[in-house]
mmCIF file of C-alpha atoms and ligand atoms in Angstrom:
data_model
loop_
_atom_site.group_PDB
_atom_site.id
_atom_site.type_symbol
_atom_site.label_atom_id
_atom_site.label_comp_id
_atom_site.label_asym_id
_atom_site.label_seq_id
_atom_site.Cartn_x
_atom_site.Cartn_y
_atom_site.Cartn_z
ATOM 1 C CA MET N 1 0.000 0.000 0.000
ATOM 2 C CA ASN N 2 1.311 3.451 -0.910
ATOM 3 C CA ALA N 3 -0.373 6.120 1.196
ATOM 4 C CA ASN N 4 0.434 9.800 1.320
ATOM 5 C CA GLU N 5 -1.726 10.601 4.278
ATOM 6 C CA THR N 6 -2.024 9.141 7.739
ATOM 7 C CA LEU N 7 -5.325 7.362 7.868
ATOM 8 C CA PRO N 8 -7.582 7.170 10.923
ATOM 9 C CA ALA N 9 -8.588 3.728 12.181
ATOM 10 C CA THR N 10 -12.296 4.426 11.947
ATOM 11 C CA MET N 11 -14.636 6.548 9.863
ATOM 12 C CA LEU N 12 -18.245 7.636 9.804
ATOM 13 C CA ALA N 13 -20.639 6.283 7.202
ATOM 14 C CA VAL N 14 -24.343 6.389 6.418
ATOM 15 C CA GLY N 15 -26.223 3.129 6.373
ATOM 16 C CA ARG N 16 -28.728 0.888 8.089
ATOM 17 C CA ARG N 17 -28.630 -2.267 10.199
ATOM 18 C CA ARG N 18 -32.085 -3.462 9.094
ATOM 19 C CA TYR N 19 -34.161 -3.205 5.934
ATOM 20 C CA GLY N 20 -36.682 -0.383 6.011
ATOM 21 C CA GLY N 21 -37.509 3.091 4.794
ATOM 22 C CA PRO N 22 -35.506 6.286 5.347
ATOM 23 C CA ASP N 23 -36.160 6.040 9.108
ATOM 24 C CA ALA N 24 -33.818 3.027 9.187
ATOM 25 C CA ILE N 25 -30.914 5.214 8.014
ATOM 26 C CA ALA N 26 -28.306 6.104 10.639
ATOM 27 C CA VAL N 27 -24.727 7.324 10.871
ATOM 28 C CA VAL N 28 -22.524 4.358 11.796
ATOM 29 C CA GLU N 29 -18.865 4.005 12.720
ATOM 30 C CA ARG N 30 -16.810 1.612 10.596
ATOM 31 C CA PRO N 31 -13.158 0.681 10.231
ATOM 32 C CA VAL N 32 -11.404 2.537 7.423
ATOM 33 C CA PRO N 33 -11.009 -0.104 4.702
ATOM 34 C CA ALA N 34 -7.575 -0.961 3.338
ATOM 35 C CA PRO N 35 -7.173 -1.160 -0.441
ATOM 36 C CA GLY N 36 -6.139 -4.593 -1.678
ATOM 37 C CA ALA N 37 -4.192 -5.337 -4.840
ATOM 38 C CA GLY N 38 -5.700 -3.442 -7.758
ATOM 39 C CA GLU N 39 -7.834 -1.249 -5.487
ATOM 40 C CA VAL N 40 -7.949 2.442 -4.692
ATOM 41 C CA LEU N 41 -8.914 3.985 -1.339
ATOM 42 C CA VAL N 42 -10.752 7.282 -1.867
ATOM 43 C CA ARG N 43 -11.353 9.970 0.734
ATOM 44 C CA VAL N 44 -14.948 10.675 -0.268
ATOM 45 C CA ALA N 45 -15.882 14.320 -0.823
ATOM 46 C CA THR N 46 -19.259 13.801 -2.467
ATOM 47 C CA SER N 47 -21.682 11.045 -3.372
ATOM 48 C CA SER N 48 -25.261 10.982 -4.605
ATOM 49 C CA GLY N 49 -28.456 8.934 -4.542
ATOM 50 C CA ASN N 50 -29.703 6.393 -7.086
ATOM 51 C CA ALA N 51 -32.728 4.139 -7.471
ATOM 52 C CA ALA N 52 -30.407 1.276 -6.451
ATOM 53 C CA ASP N 53 -29.838 2.892 -3.028
ATOM 54 C CA ALA N 54 -33.572 2.916 -2.371
ATOM 55 C CA PHE N 55 -33.838 -0.757 -3.388
ATOM 56 C CA LEU N 56 -30.968 -1.747 -1.077
ATOM 57 C CA LEU N 57 -32.324 0.381 1.767
ATOM 58 C CA ARG N 58 -35.687 -1.370 1.662
ATOM 59 C CA GLY N 59 -34.399 -4.774 0.601
ATOM 60 C CA GLU N 60 -36.942 -4.676 -2.213
ATOM 61 C CA PRO N 61 -37.490 -6.274 -4.583
ATOM 62 C CA ARG N 62 -36.904 -9.123 -2.156
ATOM 63 C CA LEU N 63 -34.954 -11.004 -4.780
ATOM 64 C CA ILE N 64 -31.968 -8.715 -4.129
ATOM 65 C CA ARG N 65 -31.735 -10.073 -0.558
ATOM 66 C CA LEU N 66 -30.175 -13.211 -2.036
ATOM 67 C CA SER N 67 -27.056 -11.086 -2.520
ATOM 68 C CA SER N 68 -27.548 -8.248 -0.022
ATOM 69 C CA GLY N 69 -28.441 -10.410 2.994
ATOM 70 C CA LEU N 70 -31.575 -12.458 3.685
ATOM 71 C CA ALA N 71 -32.658 -11.324 7.179
ATOM 72 C CA ARG N 72 -30.628 -8.123 7.439
ATOM 73 C CA PRO N 73 -28.197 -6.238 5.224
ATOM 74 C CA SER N 74 -24.831 -7.983 5.065
ATOM 75 C CA SER N 75 -23.163 -4.610 4.517
ATOM 76 C CA PRO N 76 -24.599 -1.684 6.484
ATOM 77 C CA VAL N 77 -23.251 1.169 4.350
ATOM 78 C CA LEU N 78 -25.329 2.540 1.471
ATOM 79 C CA GLY N 79 -24.416 4.480 -1.663
ATOM 80 C CA ARG N 80 -22.777 3.770 -5.027
ATOM 81 C CA ASP N 81 -21.381 6.991 -6.521
ATOM 82 C CA VAL N 82 -18.043 8.284 -5.243
ATOM 83 C CA ALA N 83 -16.060 11.460 -5.923
ATOM 84 C CA GLY N 84 -13.066 12.524 -3.885
ATOM 85 C CA THR N 85 -9.298 12.275 -3.641
ATOM 86 C CA VAL N 86 -7.122 9.178 -3.641
ATOM 87 C CA ALA N 87 -5.928 8.458 -0.095
ATOM 88 C CA ALA N 88 -3.973 5.282 -0.883
ATOM 89 C CA VAL N 89 -3.536 2.746 -3.646
ATOM 90 C CA GLY N 90 -3.065 -1.008 -3.423
ATOM 91 C CA GLU N 91 -0.426 -3.081 -5.110
ATOM 92 C CA GLY N 92 -0.329 -2.948 -8.896
ATOM 93 C CA VAL N 93 -2.414 0.191 -9.331
ATOM 94 C CA GLU N 94 -1.191 2.490 -12.087
ATOM 95 C CA GLY N 95 -2.571 5.692 -13.522
ATOM 96 C CA VAL N 96 -3.818 7.200 -10.255
ATOM 97 C CA ALA N 97 -1.851 8.278 -7.185
ATOM 98 C CA PRO N 98 -2.575 9.660 -3.721
ATOM 99 C CA GLY N 99 -3.940 13.185 -3.976
ATOM 100 C CA ASP N 100 -5.565 12.718 -7.420
ATOM 101 C CA ARG N 101 -9.204 13.760 -7.796
ATOM 102 C CA VAL N 102 -11.141 10.690 -8.935
ATOM 103 C CA HIS N 103 -14.639 9.328 -9.244
ATOM 104 C CA GLY N 104 -16.226 5.943 -9.775
ATOM 105 C CA GLU N 105 -18.818 3.477 -8.530
ATOM 106 C CA THR N 106 -18.614 1.044 -5.623
ATOM 107 C CA ASP N 107 -20.513 -0.380 -2.658
ATOM 108 C CA GLY N 108 -20.522 1.679 0.528
ATOM 109 C CA ALA N 109 -20.079 5.129 -1.015
ATOM 110 C CA TRP N 110 -21.961 7.089 1.686
ATOM 111 C CA SER N 111 -18.889 7.140 3.797
ATOM 112 C CA GLU N 112 -15.773 9.131 4.630
ATOM 113 C CA PHE N 113 -13.620 6.556 2.790
ATOM 114 C CA ALA N 114 -14.479 3.998 0.114
ATOM 115 C CA VAL N 115 -12.496 1.322 -1.722
ATOM 116 C CA LEU N 116 -12.931 1.013 -5.489
ATOM 117 C CA PRO N 117 -11.439 -1.386 -8.022
ATOM 118 C CA ALA N 118 -8.955 0.656 -10.060
ATOM 119 C CA SER N 119 -10.731 -0.545 -13.221
ATOM 120 C CA VAL N 120 -13.820 1.569 -12.423
ATOM 121 C CA VAL N 121 -11.953 4.714 -11.373
ATOM 122 C CA ALA N 122 -11.465 7.758 -13.603
ATOM 123 C CA ARG N 123 -9.474 10.857 -12.791
ATOM 124 C CA VAL N 124 -11.761 13.881 -12.611
ATOM 125 C CA PRO N 125 -10.652 16.201 -15.406
ATOM 126 C CA ARG N 126 -10.068 19.914 -14.875
ATOM 127 C CA GLY N 127 -13.319 21.760 -15.491
ATOM 128 C CA ILE N 128 -15.458 19.194 -13.650
ATOM 129 C CA ASP N 129 -15.969 19.848 -9.947
ATOM 130 C CA LEU N 130 -16.539 17.197 -7.296
ATOM 131 C CA VAL N 131 -20.276 17.949 -7.148
ATOM 132 C CA GLN N 132 -20.670 17.212 -10.861
ATOM 133 C CA ALA N 133 -18.247 14.295 -10.518
ATOM 134 C CA ALA N 134 -20.495 12.613 -7.933
ATOM 135 C CA ALA N 135 -23.471 12.948 -10.270
ATOM 136 C CA LEU N 136 -21.942 10.952 -13.102
ATOM 137 C CA PRO N 137 -20.635 7.420 -12.389
ATOM 138 C CA LEU N 138 -23.588 5.043 -11.974
ATOM 139 C CA PRO N 139 -26.267 6.832 -14.009
ATOM 140 C CA GLY N 140 -23.852 8.126 -16.641
ATOM 141 C CA VAL N 141 -22.205 4.785 -17.313
ATOM 142 C CA THR N 142 -25.645 3.153 -17.362
ATOM 143 C CA ALA N 143 -26.900 5.705 -19.884
ATOM 144 C CA LEU N 144 -23.824 5.268 -22.050
ATOM 145 C CA GLN N 145 -24.050 1.468 -22.000
ATOM 146 C CA ALA N 146 -27.795 1.546 -22.736
ATOM 147 C CA LEU N 147 -27.232 3.748 -25.789
ATOM 148 C CA ARG N 148 -24.295 1.624 -26.971
ATOM 149 C CA LEU N 149 -26.380 -1.516 -26.638
ATOM 150 C CA GLY N 150 -29.094 0.219 -28.614
ATOM 151 C CA VAL N 151 -26.853 1.181 -31.513
ATOM 152 C CA SER N 152 -24.784 -1.998 -31.574
ATOM 153 C CA GLY N 153 -27.026 -4.666 -30.031
ATOM 154 C CA ARG N 154 -23.771 -6.311 -29.070
ATOM 155 C CA ARG N 155 -24.031 -6.721 -25.305
ATOM 156 C CA ASP N 156 -26.265 -9.569 -24.154
ATOM 157 C CA ALA N 157 -28.510 -9.892 -21.124
ATOM 158 C CA ALA N 158 -25.696 -11.076 -18.909
ATOM 159 C CA GLY N 159 -23.696 -7.980 -19.775
ATOM 160 C CA GLU N 160 -21.034 -9.981 -21.639
ATOM 161 C CA ALA N 161 -19.427 -8.359 -24.649
ATOM 162 C CA SER N 162 -19.669 -10.380 -27.831
ATOM 163 C CA ALA N 163 -16.666 -11.068 -29.991
ATOM 164 C CA SER N 164 -17.588 -8.161 -32.235
ATOM 165 C CA GLY N 165 -17.770 -5.406 -29.678
ATOM 166 C CA GLY N 166 -18.803 -4.237 -26.247
ATOM 167 C CA ALA N 167 -17.155 -1.899 -23.798
ATOM 168 C CA SER N 168 -13.952 -1.804 -25.819
ATOM 169 C CA ASP N 169 -15.824 0.003 -28.579
ATOM 170 C CA VAL N 170 -15.592 3.241 -26.647
ATOM 171 C CA PRO N 171 -12.544 5.129 -27.865
ATOM 172 C CA GLU N 172 -9.810 4.583 -25.352
ATOM 173 C CA VAL N 173 -8.579 7.451 -23.271
ATOM 174 C CA SER N 174 -5.790 6.963 -20.781
ATOM 175 C CA ALA N 175 -6.332 7.960 -17.149
ATOM 176 C CA GLY N 176 -3.978 10.854 -17.649
ATOM 177 C CA SER N 177 -5.701 12.342 -20.681
ATOM 178 C CA GLU N 178 -7.057 15.482 -19.061
ATOM 179 C CA ALA N 179 -5.852 17.513 -21.989
ATOM 180 C CA SER N 180 -8.264 15.883 -24.451
ATOM 181 C CA ALA N 181 -11.196 18.265 -24.640
ATOM 182 C CA GLY N 182 -13.851 16.483 -26.647
ATOM 183 C CA PRO N 183 -15.324 13.086 -27.333
ATOM 184 C CA ASP N 184 -13.521 12.793 -30.646
ATOM 185 C CA ALA N 185 -9.985 13.113 -29.277
ATOM 186 C CA SER N 186 -9.253 9.515 -30.282
ATOM 187 C CA ALA N 187 -8.870 8.560 -33.933
ATOM 188 C CA ALA N 188 -10.902 5.382 -33.345
ATOM 189 C CA PRO N 189 -14.433 5.384 -34.780
ATOM 190 C CA ASP N 190 -16.989 6.458 -32.219
ATOM 191 C CA PRO N 191 -19.896 3.960 -32.032
ATOM 192 C CA PHE N 192 -22.182 6.686 -30.721
ATOM 193 C CA ASP N 193 -21.924 8.543 -34.036
ATOM 194 C CA ALA N 194 -24.520 5.995 -35.198
ATOM 195 C CA LEU N 195 -27.046 7.932 -33.098
ATOM 196 C CA ALA N 196 -26.963 10.918 -35.457
ATOM 197 C CA GLY N 197 -30.382 11.457 -36.991
ATOM 198 C CA ARG N 198 -31.875 8.444 -35.167
ATOM 199 C CA ARG N 199 -35.252 8.716 -33.488
ATOM 200 C CA VAL N 200 -34.818 7.796 -29.822
ATOM 201 C CA LEU N 201 -37.488 7.494 -27.098
ATOM 202 C CA VAL N 202 -36.339 7.573 -23.465
ATOM 203 C CA THR N 203 -38.845 6.706 -20.732
ATOM 204 C CA GLY N 204 -38.099 7.801 -17.153
ATOM 205 C CA ALA N 205 -36.240 10.593 -18.912
ATOM 206 C CA SER N 206 -36.295 13.053 -16.016
ATOM 207 C CA GLY N 207 -34.494 10.668 -13.640
ATOM 208 C CA ASN N 208 -30.811 10.178 -12.920
ATOM 209 C CA VAL N 209 -30.131 7.814 -15.823
ATOM 210 C CA GLY N 210 -32.747 9.335 -18.085
ATOM 211 C CA LEU N 211 -31.471 12.915 -18.085
ATOM 212 C CA LEU N 212 -27.978 11.736 -18.975
ATOM 213 C CA ALA N 213 -29.304 9.343 -21.647
ATOM 214 C CA VAL N 214 -31.273 12.192 -23.238
ATOM 215 C CA SER N 215 -28.306 14.515 -23.019
ATOM 216 C CA ILE N 216 -25.788 12.032 -24.482
ATOM 217 C CA ALA N 217 -28.104 10.954 -27.315
ATOM 218 C CA ALA N 218 -28.886 14.579 -28.189
ATOM 219 C CA ALA N 219 -25.161 15.430 -28.069
ATOM 220 C CA TYR N 220 -24.598 12.837 -30.787
ATOM 221 C CA GLY N 221 -27.349 14.272 -32.956
ATOM 222 C CA ALA N 222 -30.223 11.933 -32.142
ATOM 223 C CA ASP N 223 -33.801 13.182 -32.411
ATOM 224 C CA VAL N 224 -34.819 12.455 -28.814
ATOM 225 C CA THR N 225 -38.334 12.157 -27.438
ATOM 226 C CA ALA N 226 -38.455 12.120 -23.621
ATOM 227 C CA ALA N 227 -41.288 10.777 -21.473
ATOM 228 C CA ALA N 228 -41.592 12.447 -18.069
ATOM 229 C CA SER N 229 -44.156 13.842 -15.673
ATOM 230 C CA ARG N 230 -45.543 17.277 -16.441
ATOM 231 C CA ASP N 231 -43.515 19.282 -13.945
ATOM 232 C CA ARG N 232 -40.235 17.887 -15.290
ATOM 233 C CA LEU N 233 -40.833 18.386 -18.998
ATOM 234 C CA ASP N 234 -38.729 21.558 -18.813
ATOM 235 C CA LEU N 235 -35.821 19.499 -17.454
ATOM 236 C CA VAL N 236 -35.866 16.977 -20.281
ATOM 237 C CA ARG N 237 -36.208 19.714 -22.891
ATOM 238 C CA ALA N 238 -33.197 21.485 -21.378
ATOM 239 C CA ALA N 239 -31.274 18.190 -21.520
ATOM 240 C CA GLY N 240 -31.797 18.141 -25.283
ATOM 241 C CA ALA N 241 -35.125 16.403 -25.962
ATOM 242 C CA ALA N 242 -36.678 17.670 -29.184
ATOM 243 C CA GLY N 243 -40.032 16.094 -28.310
ATOM 244 C CA VAL N 244 -41.729 15.274 -25.015
ATOM 245 C CA VAL N 245 -44.446 12.904 -23.819
ATOM 246 C CA GLU N 246 -46.322 13.910 -20.677
ATOM 247 C CA ARG N 247 -46.317 10.387 -19.300
ATOM 248 C CA THR N 248 -49.253 10.760 -16.891
ATOM 249 C CA HIS N 249 -51.585 12.294 -19.476
ATOM 250 C CA PRO N 250 -54.091 9.612 -20.563
ATOM 251 C CA ALA N 251 -54.264 10.984 -24.122
ATOM 252 C CA ALA N 252 -50.506 11.441 -24.529
ATOM 253 C CA ASP N 253 -49.178 10.439 -27.971
ATOM 254 C CA TRP N 254 -46.099 8.250 -27.361
ATOM 255 C CA GLY N 255 -45.194 8.208 -31.053
ATOM 256 C CA ARG N 256 -44.059 5.425 -33.395
ATOM 257 C CA GLY N 257 -41.214 4.512 -35.708
ATOM 258 C CA TYR N 258 -38.409 4.842 -33.154
ATOM 259 C CA ASP N 259 -34.971 3.517 -34.040
ATOM 260 C CA LEU N 260 -34.270 3.080 -30.344
ATOM 261 C CA VAL N 261 -36.361 2.967 -27.182
ATOM 262 C CA VAL N 262 -34.558 3.060 -23.820
ATOM 263 C CA ASP N 263 -37.024 1.983 -21.138
ATOM 264 C CA LEU N 264 -36.199 3.101 -17.584
ATOM 265 C CA THR N 265 -39.685 2.510 -16.138
ATOM 266 C CA ALA N 266 -42.297 -0.215 -16.053
ATOM 267 C CA GLN N 267 -45.112 2.054 -17.193
ATOM 268 C CA ARG N 268 -45.821 0.768 -20.712
ATOM 269 C CA PRO N 269 -46.202 -2.933 -21.527
ATOM 270 C CA VAL N 270 -43.214 -4.410 -23.373
ATOM 271 C CA ALA N 271 -45.436 -5.214 -26.371
ATOM 272 C CA ASP N 272 -46.528 -1.585 -26.577
ATOM 273 C CA LEU N 273 -42.911 -0.376 -26.654
ATOM 274 C CA VAL N 274 -41.995 -2.975 -29.292
ATOM 275 C CA ALA N 275 -44.895 -1.803 -31.460
ATOM 276 C CA ARG N 276 -43.456 1.725 -31.359
ATOM 277 C CA LEU N 277 -40.172 0.603 -32.939
ATOM 278 C CA ALA N 278 -39.215 0.989 -36.583
ATOM 279 C CA PRO N 279 -38.996 -2.422 -38.381
ATOM 280 C CA ARG N 280 -35.286 -2.831 -37.479
ATOM 281 C CA GLY N 281 -35.385 -0.705 -34.333
ATOM 282 C CA SER N 282 -33.959 -1.598 -30.907
ATOM 283 C CA LEU N 283 -35.513 -1.718 -27.470
ATOM 284 C CA VAL N 284 -33.092 -1.551 -24.540
ATOM 285 C CA MET N 285 -34.849 -2.660 -21.385
ATOM 286 C CA SER N 286 -32.995 -0.959 -18.544
ATOM 287 C CA THR N 287 -35.553 -0.679 -15.804
ATOM 288 C CA GLY N 288 -35.208 -1.922 -12.242
ATOM 289 C CA ALA N 289 -38.873 -1.199 -11.524
ATOM 290 C CA GLY N 290 -41.418 -3.929 -10.886
ATOM 291 C CA GLY N 291 -43.117 -5.903 -8.139
ATOM 292 C CA ARG N 292 -41.935 -6.123 -4.503
ATOM 293 C CA THR N 293 -40.656 -9.684 -4.823
ATOM 294 C CA LEU N 294 -39.282 -10.242 -8.309
ATOM 295 C CA GLY N 295 -38.798 -6.610 -9.304
ATOM 296 C CA PRO N 296 -38.120 -6.202 -13.036
ATOM 297 C CA LEU N 297 -37.443 -9.910 -13.647
ATOM 298 C CA PRO N 298 -40.731 -10.711 -15.463
ATOM 299 C CA ARG N 299 -40.330 -7.627 -17.662
ATOM 300 C CA LEU N 300 -36.722 -8.480 -18.484
ATOM 301 C CA ALA N 301 -37.653 -12.097 -19.255
ATOM 302 C CA SER N 302 -40.509 -10.967 -21.461
ATOM 303 C CA THR N 303 -38.149 -8.695 -23.386
ATOM 304 C CA ALA N 304 -35.573 -11.461 -23.912
ATOM 305 C CA LEU N 305 -38.244 -13.950 -25.023
ATOM 306 C CA ARG N 306 -39.848 -11.529 -27.472
ATOM 307 C CA ASP N 307 -36.457 -10.978 -29.077
ATOM 308 C CA LEU N 308 -36.582 -14.549 -30.387
ATOM 309 C CA GLY N 309 -39.546 -13.867 -32.649
ATOM 310 C CA THR N 310 -38.790 -10.489 -34.213
ATOM 311 C CA ARG N 311 -36.373 -8.740 -36.576
ATOM 312 C CA ARG N 312 -36.249 -5.900 -34.090
ATOM 313 C CA HIS N 313 -33.503 -5.998 -31.472
ATOM 314 C CA LEU N 314 -34.835 -6.403 -27.950
ATOM 315 C CA ARG N 315 -32.045 -6.244 -25.401
ATOM 316 C CA VAL N 316 -31.761 -6.315 -21.606
ATOM 317 C CA LEU N 317 -29.129 -4.073 -20.049
ATOM 318 C CA ALA N 318 -27.004 -5.195 -17.128
ATOM 319 C CA ALA N 319 -24.872 -2.091 -16.667
ATOM 320 C CA LYS N 320 -21.403 -2.530 -15.225
ATOM 321 C CA ALA N 321 -19.108 0.055 -13.656
ATOM 322 C CA ASP N 322 -16.339 0.844 -16.125
ATOM 323 C CA GLY N 323 -13.513 3.377 -15.955
ATOM 324 C CA ASP N 324 -13.218 3.695 -19.744
ATOM 325 C CA ASP N 325 -16.906 4.520 -20.083
ATOM 326 C CA LEU N 326 -16.644 7.044 -17.256
ATOM 327 C CA ARG N 327 -13.714 8.726 -19.014
ATOM 328 C CA ALA N 328 -15.733 8.861 -22.247
ATOM 329 C CA LEU N 329 -18.567 10.524 -20.327
ATOM 330 C CA ASP N 330 -16.151 12.956 -18.662
ATOM 331 C CA ARG N 331 -14.982 14.057 -22.094
ATOM 332 C CA LEU N 332 -18.559 14.826 -23.094
ATOM 333 C CA VAL N 333 -19.130 16.794 -19.900
ATOM 334 C CA ARG N 334 -15.840 18.641 -20.150
ATOM 335 C CA SER N 335 -16.606 19.674 -23.708
ATOM 336 C CA GLY N 336 -19.975 21.049 -22.561
ATOM 337 C CA ARG N 337 -21.971 18.661 -24.761
ATOM 338 C CA VAL N 338 -23.450 16.918 -21.708
ATOM 339 C CA VAL N 339 -24.353 18.792 -18.533
ATOM 340 C CA PRO N 340 -25.235 16.923 -15.320
ATOM 341 C CA VAL N 341 -28.329 18.357 -13.643
ATOM 342 C CA ILE N 342 -27.873 18.981 -9.921
ATOM 343 C CA ASP N 343 -30.904 19.300 -7.642
ATOM 344 C CA GLY N 344 -28.776 20.474 -4.729
ATOM 345 C CA VAL N 345 -26.005 19.567 -2.295
ATOM 346 C CA VAL N 346 -26.899 18.397 1.210
ATOM 347 C CA PRO N 347 -24.798 17.086 4.114
ATOM 348 C CA MET N 348 -24.351 13.325 3.911
ATOM 349 C CA ALA N 349 -25.663 13.067 7.476
ATOM 350 C CA ASP N 350 -29.038 14.220 6.049
ATOM 351 C CA ALA N 351 -29.176 11.279 3.617
ATOM 352 C CA ALA N 352 -32.529 10.106 5.047
ATOM 353 C CA ASP N 353 -34.166 13.394 4.021
ATOM 354 C CA ALA N 354 -32.514 13.130 0.613
ATOM 355 C CA VAL N 355 -33.963 9.634 0.124
ATOM 356 C CA ARG N 356 -37.421 10.880 1.157
ATOM 357 C CA ARG N 357 -37.181 13.686 -1.394
ATOM 358 C CA PHE N 358 -35.943 11.277 -4.075
ATOM 359 C CA GLU N 359 -38.646 8.678 -3.377
ATOM 360 C CA ALA N 360 -41.356 11.339 -3.377
ATOM 361 C CA GLY N 361 -40.281 12.334 -6.873
ATOM 362 C CA ALA N 362 -39.563 15.852 -5.638
ATOM 363 C CA SER N 363 -35.957 16.094 -6.828
ATOM 364 C CA ARG N 364 -35.013 17.764 -10.088
ATOM 365 C CA GLY N 365 -31.702 16.222 -11.039
ATOM 366 C CA ARG N 366 -29.098 14.666 -8.778
ATOM 367 C CA ILE N 367 -29.138 15.098 -5.032
ATOM 368 C CA VAL N 368 -25.458 15.305 -4.120
ATOM 369 C CA LEU N 369 -24.329 14.329 -0.626
ATOM 370 C CA ASP N 370 -21.420 16.231 0.929
ATOM 371 C CA ALA N 371 -19.311 13.777 2.931
ATOM 372 C CA THR N 372 -16.881 16.399 4.187
ATOM 373 C CA ARG N 373 -19.426 17.468 6.789
ATOM 374 C CA LEU N 374 -20.218 13.948 8.006
ATOM 375 C CA GLY N 375 -18.125 14.117 11.174
HETATM 376 N N1 LIG I 1 -30.136 -1.991 -16.271
HETATM 377 C C1 LIG I 1 -29.261 -1.551 -15.382
HETATM 378 O O1 LIG I 1 -28.164 -2.086 -15.241
HETATM 379 C C2 LIG I 1 -29.624 -0.356 -14.562
HETATM 380 C C3 LIG I 1 -28.630 0.456 -14.000
HETATM 381 C C4 LIG I 1 -29.018 1.584 -13.282
HETATM 382 C C5 LIG I 1 -30.372 1.869 -13.114
HETATM 383 N N2 LIG I 1 -31.300 1.021 -13.628
HETATM 384 C C6 LIG I 1 -32.731 1.271 -13.467
HETATM 385 O O2 LIG I 1 -33.046 2.406 -14.267
HETATM 386 C C7 LIG I 1 -34.188 3.036 -13.720
HETATM 387 C C8 LIG I 1 -33.912 4.517 -13.610
HETATM 388 O O3 LIG I 1 -32.945 4.732 -12.599
HETATM 389 P P1 LIG I 1 -32.760 6.192 -12.013
HETATM 390 O O4 LIG I 1 -31.679 6.143 -11.010
HETATM 391 O O5 LIG I 1 -32.674 7.132 -13.151
HETATM 392 O O6 LIG I 1 -34.156 6.389 -11.273
HETATM 393 P P2 LIG I 1 -34.943 7.736 -11.026
HETATM 394 O O7 LIG I 1 -33.967 8.859 -10.897
HETATM 395 O O8 LIG I 1 -35.900 7.456 -9.933
HETATM 396 O O9 LIG I 1 -35.734 7.980 -12.381
HETATM 397 C C9 LIG I 1 -36.834 7.236 -12.769
HETATM 398 C C10 LIG I 1 -37.875 8.203 -13.326
HETATM 399 O O10 LIG I 1 -39.024 7.469 -13.706
HETATM 400 C C11 LIG I 1 -40.173 8.272 -13.520
HETATM 401 N N3 LIG I 1 -41.161 7.478 -12.823
HETATM 402 C C12 LIG I 1 -41.331 7.307 -11.492
HETATM 403 N N4 LIG I 1 -42.362 6.482 -11.243
HETATM 404 C C13 LIG I 1 -42.857 6.142 -12.448
HETATM 405 C C14 LIG I 1 -43.942 5.311 -12.873
HETATM 406 N N5 LIG I 1 -44.728 4.677 -11.991
HETATM 407 N N6 LIG I 1 -44.156 5.186 -14.191
HETATM 408 C C15 LIG I 1 -43.372 5.808 -15.087
HETATM 409 N N7 LIG I 1 -42.350 6.608 -14.763
HETATM 410 C C16 LIG I 1 -42.099 6.766 -13.454
HETATM 411 C C17 LIG I 1 -39.792 9.467 -12.685
HETATM 412 O O11 LIG I 1 -39.838 10.660 -13.477
HETATM 413 P P3 LIG I 1 -41.216 11.405 -13.889
HETATM 414 O O12 LIG I 1 -42.134 11.316 -12.732
HETATM 415 O O13 LIG I 1 -40.803 12.801 -14.232
HETATM 416 O O14 LIG I 1 -41.685 10.669 -15.081
HETATM 417 C C18 LIG I 1 -38.345 9.221 -12.311
HETATM 418 O O15 LIG I 1 -37.574 10.393 -12.376
HETATM 419 C C19 LIG I 1 -34.456 2.373 -12.363
HETATM 420 O O16 LIG I 1 -35.523 1.481 -12.492
HETATM 421 C C20 LIG I 1 -33.153 1.644 -12.071
HETATM 422 O O17 LIG I 1 -33.364 0.530 -11.270
HETATM 423 C C21 LIG I 1 -30.946 -0.075 -14.357
#
């Protein structure tokens, strides 16, 4: 381990010792984790909230308890998105060093320190602050992978890249490439160029993943239609949507002939979304929404089964944290083509209130949690 700062033995974190709603959230004391080989210890400055945090807080859909702990959470600390400075690196880590500003995705992010695999870490480029940096990893990489799956159809339900493509299709940018200003800095062909002129529908467009999906697709020249509730239509328009669907309006026209539909909700039946595709269009099923026991599983299975009987491409996304994808997203943000939408910054100790606001659908963009005021 190569540390440039003396680390305390313990740290404060935000989590829960039982499954429940926001009332179950408490500040807990934990040992500061040590980075193993290939890992990076980050002093967390900021984090943010995702749909996944709410699922893990409640232990619902119950299916997730198979991995998160049957009777009680096996790991008390919540949170996935991390932005901060490297405190120490484990053996074999190259490209980042103590003191670097980084961001990435890991378990236990609502904490003063978090350990991340080096493979999911990206240095935060100049021009992106640590509030924006906390808003990007999980939803941004998900949005990017959903759009890539939509234009290439190359990643299967298990998230495995096929021989012809996958994550490596994103132009490579080294961890030290802060100087590259735009998404086209690499000479390699950019798979997202295929979005230009395509008609794309994003459901759940006003949420964490949705706003970034709209913004990225629009940045590449797609003609984006965004479905959102009435009081967030301004948000999705500002993100780059050329057309909007007021999703709660019973007479709303959801449109037809889409080259790509990215579904982040469970509002419309799968068959209805498929019928809205152009003859060779793609549906990327990305939702985690569904019933309290099985969650999205029936909807994902239905999508995969329907793919067998159609010339359209019906795909299920299993997004995976990825440093290369995060760097690609950073380039888009740094060039100003994609702008993360921030609802506000609150102390991490107030995470329960942030979750209440998120679950009530009251947030407009990312709620960023400030870990520097946790103690
Ligand atoms: N496939 C993957 O690997 C992967 C990775 C990450 C996330 N996800 C999933 O992607 C989805 C979006 O995640 P997120 O973090 O962006 O969540 P989010 O911020 O809560 O956004 C979801 C949006 O859906 C809309 N919505 C809420 N209830 C709805 C309903 N009953 N019917 C239709 N729309 C509704 C809301 O906006 P309006 O009220 O304005 O419409 C909300 O902003 C989640 O289901 C999450 O589990 C999947």
